[in-house]
mmCIF file of C-alpha atoms and ligand atoms in Angstrom:
data_model
loop_
_atom_site.group_PDB
_atom_site.id
_atom_site.type_symbol
_atom_site.label_atom_id
_atom_site.label_comp_id
_atom_site.label_asym_id
_atom_site.label_seq_id
_atom_site.Cartn_x
_atom_site.Cartn_y
_atom_site.Cartn_z
ATOM 1 C CA MET A 9 -7.686 5.314 -16.343
ATOM 2 C CA LYS A 10 -4.554 3.450 -17.257
ATOM 3 C CA LEU A 11 -1.294 3.297 -15.323
ATOM 4 C CA VAL A 12 1.706 1.904 -17.175
ATOM 5 C CA ILE A 13 4.969 1.124 -15.403
ATOM 6 C CA ASN A 14 7.514 0.702 -18.143
ATOM 7 C CA ASN A 15 10.974 -0.695 -17.370
ATOM 8 C CA VAL A 16 11.369 1.270 -14.132
ATOM 9 C CA SER A 17 14.739 1.103 -12.360
ATOM 10 C CA PHE A 18 15.928 2.922 -9.253
ATOM 11 C CA SER A 19 19.087 2.913 -7.118
ATOM 12 C CA TYR A 20 19.825 4.467 -3.721
ATOM 13 C CA LYS A 21 23.322 5.847 -4.381
ATOM 14 C CA SER A 22 25.014 2.717 -5.703
ATOM 15 C CA VAL A 23 22.510 0.225 -4.229
ATOM 16 C CA PRO A 24 20.074 -0.977 -6.896
ATOM 17 C CA ALA A 25 16.533 -1.246 -5.466
ATOM 18 C CA LEU A 26 14.422 -1.738 -8.632
ATOM 19 C CA ARG A 27 15.409 -3.299 -11.937
ATOM 20 C CA ASN A 28 13.315 -3.041 -15.114
ATOM 21 C CA VAL A 29 9.924 -3.297 -13.452
ATOM 22 C CA CYS A 30 6.957 -3.388 -15.860
ATOM 23 C CA PHE A 31 3.219 -3.739 -15.263
ATOM 24 C CA GLU A 32 -0.115 -2.141 -16.150
ATOM 25 C CA LEU A 33 -3.158 -1.270 -14.088
ATOM 26 C CA GLY A 34 -6.637 -0.535 -15.413
ATOM 27 C CA LYS A 35 -9.649 1.279 -13.949
ATOM 28 C CA GLY A 36 -11.141 -0.457 -10.908
ATOM 29 C CA GLU A 37 -8.308 -2.999 -10.576
ATOM 30 C CA ILE A 38 -6.509 -3.954 -7.368
ATOM 31 C CA LEU A 39 -2.847 -4.923 -7.691
ATOM 32 C CA SER A 40 -0.806 -6.201 -4.746
ATOM 33 C CA LEU A 41 2.963 -5.931 -4.549
ATOM 34 C CA VAL A 42 4.427 -8.771 -2.536
ATOM 35 C CA GLY A 43 7.963 -9.945 -1.837
ATOM 36 C CA PRO A 44 10.340 -10.257 1.107
ATOM 37 C CA ASN A 45 11.619 -7.316 3.152
ATOM 38 C CA GLY A 46 13.923 -5.173 1.048
ATOM 39 C CA SER A 47 12.597 -6.466 -2.287
ATOM 40 C CA GLY A 48 11.625 -2.948 -3.449
ATOM 41 C CA LYS A 49 7.883 -2.626 -2.735
ATOM 42 C CA SER A 50 8.060 0.725 -0.913
ATOM 43 C CA THR A 51 10.559 2.111 -3.416
ATOM 44 C CA LEU A 52 8.231 1.210 -6.288
ATOM 45 C CA LEU A 53 5.229 2.896 -4.633
ATOM 46 C CA LYS A 54 7.329 6.026 -4.040
ATOM 47 C CA CYS A 55 8.426 6.045 -7.702
ATOM 48 C CA ILE A 56 4.787 5.806 -8.834
ATOM 49 C CA ASP A 57 3.756 8.645 -6.501
ATOM 50 C CA GLY A 58 6.626 10.825 -7.734
ATOM 51 C CA ILE A 59 8.371 10.989 -4.321
ATOM 52 C CA LEU A 60 11.346 9.251 -5.946
ATOM 53 C CA LYS A 61 12.374 9.775 -9.538
ATOM 54 C CA PRO A 62 13.173 6.534 -11.405
ATOM 55 C CA HIS A 63 16.692 6.410 -12.853
ATOM 56 C CA GLY A 64 15.458 4.398 -15.797
ATOM 57 C CA GLY A 65 12.133 3.731 -17.487
ATOM 58 C CA THR A 66 8.900 5.694 -17.568
ATOM 59 C CA ILE A 67 5.588 5.809 -15.715
ATOM 60 C CA PHE A 68 2.522 6.844 -17.725
ATOM 61 C CA PHE A 69 -0.831 7.950 -16.332
ATOM 62 C CA ASP A 70 -3.420 7.944 -19.128
ATOM 63 C CA GLY A 71 -0.621 8.153 -21.673
ATOM 64 C CA LYS A 72 1.073 11.113 -19.952
ATOM 65 C CA GLN A 73 4.537 10.747 -18.395
ATOM 66 C CA THR A 74 4.082 11.309 -14.656
ATOM 67 C CA CYS A 75 7.484 13.030 -14.444
ATOM 68 C CA SER A 76 6.032 15.819 -16.608
ATOM 69 C CA MET A 77 3.072 16.345 -14.229
ATOM 70 C CA SER A 78 3.218 18.898 -11.379
ATOM 71 C CA SER A 79 2.902 17.616 -7.805
ATOM 72 C CA LYS A 80 -0.548 19.262 -7.579
ATOM 73 C CA GLU A 81 -1.661 17.551 -10.794
ATOM 74 C CA LEU A 82 -0.302 14.209 -9.528
ATOM 75 C CA SER A 83 -1.964 14.506 -6.130
ATOM 76 C CA LYS A 84 -5.362 14.983 -7.799
ATOM 77 C CA VAL A 85 -5.019 11.604 -9.475
ATOM 78 C CA MET A 86 -2.966 9.616 -6.939
ATOM 79 C CA GLY A 87 -3.318 9.263 -3.186
ATOM 80 C CA TYR A 88 -0.430 7.740 -1.232
ATOM 81 C CA VAL A 89 -0.654 6.116 2.193
ATOM 82 C CA PRO A 90 2.861 5.703 3.610
ATOM 83 C CA GLN A 91 3.999 2.730 5.638
ATOM 84 C CA SER A 92 4.791 4.610 8.834
ATOM 85 C CA MET A 93 3.030 7.462 10.600
ATOM 86 C CA THR A 94 6.180 9.340 11.552
ATOM 87 C CA GLY A 95 5.279 12.443 9.543
ATOM 88 C CA ALA A 96 4.418 15.835 10.987
ATOM 89 C CA ALA A 97 0.855 14.797 11.790
ATOM 90 C CA SER A 98 2.023 12.287 14.375
ATOM 91 C CA MET A 99 4.112 14.897 16.195
ATOM 92 C CA PHE A 100 1.572 17.738 16.404
ATOM 93 C CA PRO A 101 -1.844 17.517 18.008
ATOM 94 C CA PHE A 102 -3.990 17.908 14.870
ATOM 95 C CA THR A 103 -7.517 16.595 15.054
ATOM 96 C CA VAL A 104 -8.518 13.663 12.863
ATOM 97 C CA PHE A 105 -10.792 15.998 10.890
ATOM 98 C CA ASP A 106 -7.875 18.348 10.146
ATOM 99 C CA VAL A 107 -5.556 15.505 9.145
ATOM 100 C CA VAL A 108 -8.145 14.218 6.644
ATOM 101 C CA LEU A 109 -8.930 17.781 5.503
ATOM 102 C CA ALA A 110 -5.217 18.134 4.651
ATOM 103 C CA GLY A 111 -5.906 15.544 1.933
ATOM 104 C CA ARG A 112 -8.032 18.241 0.218
ATOM 105 C CA LYS A 113 -4.911 20.402 -0.248
ATOM 106 C CA PRO A 114 -4.747 19.926 -4.041
ATOM 107 C CA TYR A 115 -8.263 21.378 -4.325
ATOM 108 C CA ILE A 116 -8.292 24.078 -1.637
ATOM 109 C CA GLY A 117 -7.902 27.600 -3.063
ATOM 110 C CA TRP A 118 -7.863 30.586 -0.708
ATOM 111 C CA SER A 119 -10.018 28.917 1.896
ATOM 112 C CA VAL A 120 -11.723 25.666 2.811
ATOM 113 C CA SER A 121 -15.057 25.306 0.988
ATOM 114 C CA GLU A 122 -18.310 23.658 2.039
ATOM 115 C CA LYS A 123 -17.527 20.923 -0.480
ATOM 116 C CA ASP A 124 -14.187 20.201 1.240
ATOM 117 C CA ILE A 125 -15.957 19.847 4.599
ATOM 118 C CA GLU A 126 -18.619 17.621 3.045
ATOM 119 C CA VAL A 127 -16.077 15.367 1.305
ATOM 120 C CA VAL A 128 -14.147 14.911 4.571
ATOM 121 C CA ALA A 129 -17.330 14.190 6.588
ATOM 122 C CA ASN A 130 -18.498 11.630 4.003
ATOM 123 C CA ILE A 131 -15.142 9.846 3.932
ATOM 124 C CA LEU A 132 -14.900 9.708 7.738
ATOM 125 C CA ARG A 133 -18.379 8.133 7.762
ATOM 126 C CA PHE A 134 -17.488 5.717 4.954
ATOM 127 C CA MET A 135 -14.346 4.597 6.805
ATOM 128 C CA GLY A 136 -16.357 4.213 10.045
ATOM 129 C CA ILE A 137 -14.212 6.736 11.935
ATOM 130 C CA ASP A 138 -16.584 9.723 12.150
ATOM 131 C CA ASP A 139 -16.668 9.262 15.936
ATOM 132 C CA LEU A 140 -12.919 10.049 15.970
ATOM 133 C CA ALA A 141 -13.281 13.377 14.106
ATOM 134 C CA THR A 142 -12.435 15.645 17.063
ATOM 135 C CA ARG A 143 -9.799 13.366 18.625
ATOM 136 C CA HIS A 144 -6.129 14.240 18.306
ATOM 137 C CA PHE A 145 -4.368 12.122 15.697
ATOM 138 C CA ASN A 146 -1.310 11.534 17.884
ATOM 139 C CA GLU A 147 -3.472 10.096 20.663
ATOM 140 C CA LEU A 148 -4.981 7.350 18.491
ATOM 141 C CA SER A 149 -3.988 3.682 18.343
ATOM 142 C CA GLY A 150 -1.790 2.562 15.446
ATOM 143 C CA GLY A 151 -4.791 0.944 13.749
ATOM 144 C CA GLU A 152 -6.944 4.066 14.089
ATOM 145 C CA GLN A 153 -4.109 6.195 12.692
ATOM 146 C CA GLN A 154 -3.822 3.823 9.746
ATOM 147 C CA LYS A 155 -7.522 4.245 8.910
ATOM 148 C CA VAL A 156 -7.201 8.039 9.207
ATOM 149 C CA MET A 157 -4.258 8.044 6.783
ATOM 150 C CA ILE A 158 -6.300 6.036 4.263
ATOM 151 C CA ALA A 159 -9.190 8.497 4.717
ATOM 152 C CA ARG A 160 -6.753 11.368 4.128
ATOM 153 C CA ALA A 161 -5.616 9.859 0.830
ATOM 154 C CA LEU A 162 -9.245 9.217 -0.213
ATOM 155 C CA ALA A 163 -10.058 12.890 0.490
ATOM 156 C CA GLN A 164 -7.854 13.714 -2.504
ATOM 157 C CA LEU A 165 -10.546 11.887 -4.539
ATOM 158 C CA PRO A 166 -7.772 10.043 -6.372
ATOM 159 C CA GLN A 167 -8.190 7.721 -9.325
ATOM 160 C CA ILE A 168 -5.348 5.568 -8.007
ATOM 161 C CA LEU A 169 -4.752 4.766 -4.360
ATOM 162 C CA LEU A 170 -1.200 3.699 -3.456
ATOM 163 C CA MET A 171 -0.898 2.032 -0.056
ATOM 164 C CA ASP A 172 2.208 0.757 1.700
ATOM 165 C CA GLU A 173 1.284 -2.117 4.016
ATOM 166 C CA PRO A 174 -2.137 -0.624 4.855
ATOM 167 C CA THR A 175 -3.081 -3.451 7.205
ATOM 168 C CA SER A 176 0.170 -3.764 9.179
ATOM 169 C CA ASN A 177 -1.260 -2.139 12.335
ATOM 170 C CA LEU A 178 -4.737 -3.639 12.138
ATOM 171 C CA ASP A 179 -6.227 -6.640 13.898
ATOM 172 C CA ILE A 180 -7.824 -9.319 11.673
ATOM 173 C CA LYS A 181 -11.307 -7.794 11.835
ATOM 174 C CA HIS A 182 -10.061 -4.337 10.863
ATOM 175 C CA GLN A 183 -7.788 -5.806 8.157
ATOM 176 C CA LEU A 184 -10.831 -7.372 6.519
ATOM 177 C CA GLU A 185 -12.989 -4.283 7.038
ATOM 178 C CA VAL A 186 -10.454 -1.917 5.483
ATOM 179 C CA LEU A 187 -9.759 -4.172 2.498
ATOM 180 C CA GLN A 188 -13.491 -4.737 1.956
ATOM 181 C CA LEU A 189 -14.094 -0.961 1.935
ATOM 182 C CA ILE A 190 -11.283 -0.461 -0.571
ATOM 183 C CA HIS A 191 -12.595 -3.357 -2.679
ATOM 184 C CA CYS A 192 -16.054 -1.764 -2.638
ATOM 185 C CA LEU A 193 -14.609 1.585 -3.854
ATOM 186 C CA CYS A 194 -12.843 -0.232 -6.689
ATOM 187 C CA ARG A 195 -15.889 -2.207 -7.808
ATOM 188 C CA ASN A 196 -18.439 0.596 -7.432
ATOM 189 C CA MET A 197 -16.503 3.803 -8.062
ATOM 190 C CA GLY A 198 -13.746 2.551 -10.389
ATOM 191 C CA LEU A 199 -10.918 3.371 -7.940
ATOM 192 C CA SER A 200 -7.665 1.581 -8.854
ATOM 193 C CA VAL A 201 -5.280 0.375 -6.157
ATOM 194 C CA VAL A 202 -1.616 -0.584 -5.923
ATOM 195 C CA MET A 203 -0.738 -1.824 -2.440
ATOM 196 C CA ALA A 204 2.234 -3.486 -0.811
ATOM 197 C CA LEU A 205 1.057 -6.334 1.395
ATOM 198 C CA HIS A 206 2.969 -8.824 3.522
ATOM 199 C CA ASP A 207 -0.012 -11.089 4.083
ATOM 200 C CA LEU A 208 -0.101 -13.338 1.003
ATOM 201 C CA ASN A 209 -3.559 -14.682 1.883
ATOM 202 C CA LEU A 210 -5.093 -11.203 2.056
ATOM 203 C CA ALA A 211 -3.280 -10.238 -1.149
ATOM 204 C CA SER A 212 -4.602 -13.343 -2.908
ATOM 205 C CA ARG A 213 -8.148 -12.779 -1.701
ATOM 206 C CA PHE A 214 -8.468 -9.087 -2.548
ATOM 207 C CA SER A 215 -6.310 -8.665 -5.665
ATOM 208 C CA ASP A 216 -7.089 -8.899 -9.345
ATOM 209 C CA LYS A 217 -3.372 -8.951 -10.109
ATOM 210 C CA MET A 218 -0.213 -9.547 -8.122
ATOM 211 C CA VAL A 219 3.418 -8.629 -8.690
ATOM 212 C CA MET A 220 5.986 -10.637 -6.719
ATOM 213 C CA LEU A 221 9.329 -8.873 -6.349
ATOM 214 C CA LYS A 222 12.680 -10.452 -5.551
ATOM 215 C CA ASN A 223 15.752 -8.228 -5.137
ATOM 216 C CA GLY A 224 14.071 -5.380 -7.024
ATOM 217 C CA SER A 225 13.030 -7.447 -10.071
ATOM 218 C CA ILE A 226 9.694 -8.989 -10.944
ATOM 219 C CA PHE A 227 9.869 -12.706 -10.199
ATOM 220 C CA ALA A 228 6.213 -13.488 -10.987
ATOM 221 C CA ALA A 229 3.216 -11.434 -12.095
ATOM 222 C CA GLY A 230 -0.381 -12.070 -13.043
ATOM 223 C CA SER A 231 -3.431 -13.527 -11.328
ATOM 224 C CA PRO A 232 -3.121 -14.695 -7.685
ATOM 225 C CA GLU A 233 -3.338 -18.311 -8.954
ATOM 226 C CA LYS A 234 -0.299 -17.722 -11.141
ATOM 227 C CA VAL A 235 1.768 -15.911 -8.510
ATOM 228 C CA ILE A 236 0.931 -17.742 -5.268
ATOM 229 C CA THR A 237 2.464 -21.161 -5.897
ATOM 230 C CA GLU A 238 4.541 -23.396 -3.636
ATOM 231 C CA GLU A 239 7.482 -23.115 -6.094
ATOM 232 C CA ASN A 240 7.409 -19.293 -6.156
ATOM 233 C CA ILE A 241 7.168 -19.041 -2.365
ATOM 234 C CA VAL A 242 10.073 -21.373 -1.727
ATOM 235 C CA THR A 243 12.251 -19.585 -4.304
ATOM 236 C CA VAL A 244 11.380 -16.007 -3.322
ATOM 237 C CA TYR A 245 10.893 -16.315 0.463
ATOM 238 C CA GLY A 246 12.955 -19.441 1.172
ATOM 239 C CA VAL A 247 9.961 -20.954 2.953
ATOM 240 C CA ARG A 248 8.276 -24.269 2.225
ATOM 241 C CA ALA A 249 4.528 -23.744 2.112
ATOM 242 C CA HIS A 250 1.340 -25.596 1.368
ATOM 243 C CA VAL A 251 -0.947 -23.872 -1.149
ATOM 244 C CA SER A 252 -4.592 -24.851 -1.636
ATOM 245 C CA LEU A 253 -7.596 -23.134 -3.206
ATOM 246 C CA THR A 254 -10.358 -21.474 -1.177
ATOM 247 C CA ARG A 255 -14.060 -21.948 -1.977
ATOM 248 C CA LEU A 256 -13.775 -18.806 -4.109
ATOM 249 C CA GLY A 257 -10.922 -20.383 -6.065
ATOM 250 C CA LYS A 258 -8.228 -18.125 -4.584
ATOM 251 C CA PRO A 259 -4.910 -19.632 -3.493
ATOM 252 C CA GLN A 260 -4.359 -19.778 0.243
ATOM 253 C CA ILE A 261 -1.042 -20.568 1.883
ATOM 254 C CA ILE A 262 0.049 -22.273 5.046
ATOM 255 C CA PRO A 263 3.746 -21.574 5.675
ATOM 256 C CA LEU A 264 5.551 -24.748 6.812
ATOM 257 C CA GLU A 265 9.258 -24.072 7.515
ATOM 258 C CA PRO A 266 12.230 -22.098 6.169
ATOM 259 C CA ILE A 267 14.507 -24.083 3.838
ATOM 260 C CA ASN A 268 17.751 -22.743 5.316
ATOM 261 C CA PRO A 269 16.900 -21.829 8.894
ATOM 262 C CA GLN A 270 19.365 -19.589 10.708
ATOM 263 C CA PRO A 271 21.494 -21.760 12.982
ATOM 264 C CA VAL A 272 20.463 -21.287 16.615
ATOM 265 C CA LYS A 273 23.245 -19.261 18.193
ATOM 266 C CA GLU A 274 24.433 -19.603 21.754
ATOM 267 C CA ILE A 275 22.712 -16.929 23.849
ATOM 268 C CA PRO A 276 25.298 -14.579 25.390
ATOM 269 C CA ALA A 277 25.265 -14.811 29.198
ATOM 270 C CA ARG A 278 24.327 -11.099 29.491
ATOM 271 C CA ILE A 279 20.924 -11.573 27.842
ATOM 272 C CA ALA A 280 20.204 -15.080 29.105
ATOM 273 C CA ILE A 281 16.926 -15.068 31.021
ATOM 274 C CA VAL A 282 17.902 -17.674 33.604
HETATM 275 P P1 ADP B 1 10.479 -3.278 0.796
HETATM 276 O O1 ADP B 1 9.474 -2.171 0.907
HETATM 277 O O2 ADP B 1 10.098 -4.350 -0.163
HETATM 278 O O3 ADP B 1 10.818 -3.855 2.155
HETATM 279 P P2 ADP B 1 12.319 -1.153 0.081
HETATM 280 O O4 ADP B 1 11.785 -0.561 -1.157
HETATM 281 O O5 ADP B 1 12.082 -0.418 1.356
HETATM 282 O O6 ADP B 1 11.829 -2.666 0.210
HETATM 283 O O7 ADP B 1 13.881 -1.349 -0.071
HETATM 284 C C1 ADP B 1 14.483 -1.867 -1.240
HETATM 285 C C2 ADP B 1 15.995 -1.815 -1.075
HETATM 286 O O8 ADP B 1 16.422 -0.470 -1.021
HETATM 287 C C3 ADP B 1 16.512 -2.477 0.196
HETATM 288 O O9 ADP B 1 17.745 -3.086 -0.110
HETATM 289 C C4 ADP B 1 16.716 -1.317 1.142
HETATM 290 O O10 ADP B 1 17.728 -1.593 2.075
HETATM 291 C C5 ADP B 1 17.111 -0.205 0.178
HETATM 292 N N1 ADP B 1 16.687 1.119 0.679
HETATM 293 C C6 ADP B 1 15.422 1.496 0.979
HETATM 294 N N2 ADP B 1 15.376 2.791 1.370
HETATM 295 C C7 ADP B 1 16.651 3.243 1.321
HETATM 296 C C8 ADP B 1 17.273 4.500 1.579
HETATM 297 N N3 ADP B 1 16.560 5.563 1.971
HETATM 298 N N4 ADP B 1 18.615 4.588 1.401
HETATM 299 C C9 ADP B 1 19.345 3.529 0.981
HETATM 300 N N5 ADP B 1 18.818 2.318 0.703
HETATM 301 C C10 ADP B 1 17.498 2.171 0.854
HETATM 302 MG MG1 MG B 2 8.417 -1.446 2.547
#
């Protein structure tokens, strides 16, 4: 498996969101996209998944242009976990099992097969959410919903998993659990991952490669040691930080303070607490 992002650019009407983004991903690799809010992470994931069509550049999956692949073909090789759960599944009372079974859509012919049921049951067990199978998706906590959405994407049996802030609703234990499960799938099954992450320490710990975006362009790319530096963080985020190496040799940051803090404004009388 090889994913090549070649010079990809995208604009929303006249607002440029991505400029000449290039990187490559091999089988079993984990790549984290980091960068401040609005730097283009979600837009890039949507371009890779084919939800948005790049205005410039090309994306190749195993040498084939993804824009020439049908959505069914694409969904057999890529699973996408969106940032928010505001899709249809969160409005209707589908069970967790049915939501994950919907991930089998690219494979289901006239009816659901025994294999589809088995794949879903195995993935629910793997993700540690088999006890939620008969619960209604819209009655779950944000963290439980996030795990279900990852399970749904895994049910597509993709070669590449695209995840937009997969840990944003999870407490620290579940953040580690989910990223360890994903890491295990990459190391043992050759799954490849591109994920947008806000937490630079988690990104550093779990990624083989990182891409740091600033205003839609790549500011830094490569190993976590190359990307997570005090200089890059101050330039891209405007935050002074202390970076040290963990026992495993991965950079770890402690944010110190913003370089240009917003001036404290006078609180209008209407919203003053006392
Ligand atoms: P990130 O995920 O890094 O926070 P996004 O990819 O969501 O960044 O956004 C990149 C830029 O594109 C931002 O300037 C954002 O305001 C803009 N943008 C995102 N979605 C839309 C949209 N649907 N319409 C117009 N502009 C958008
Ligand atoms: Mg985003």
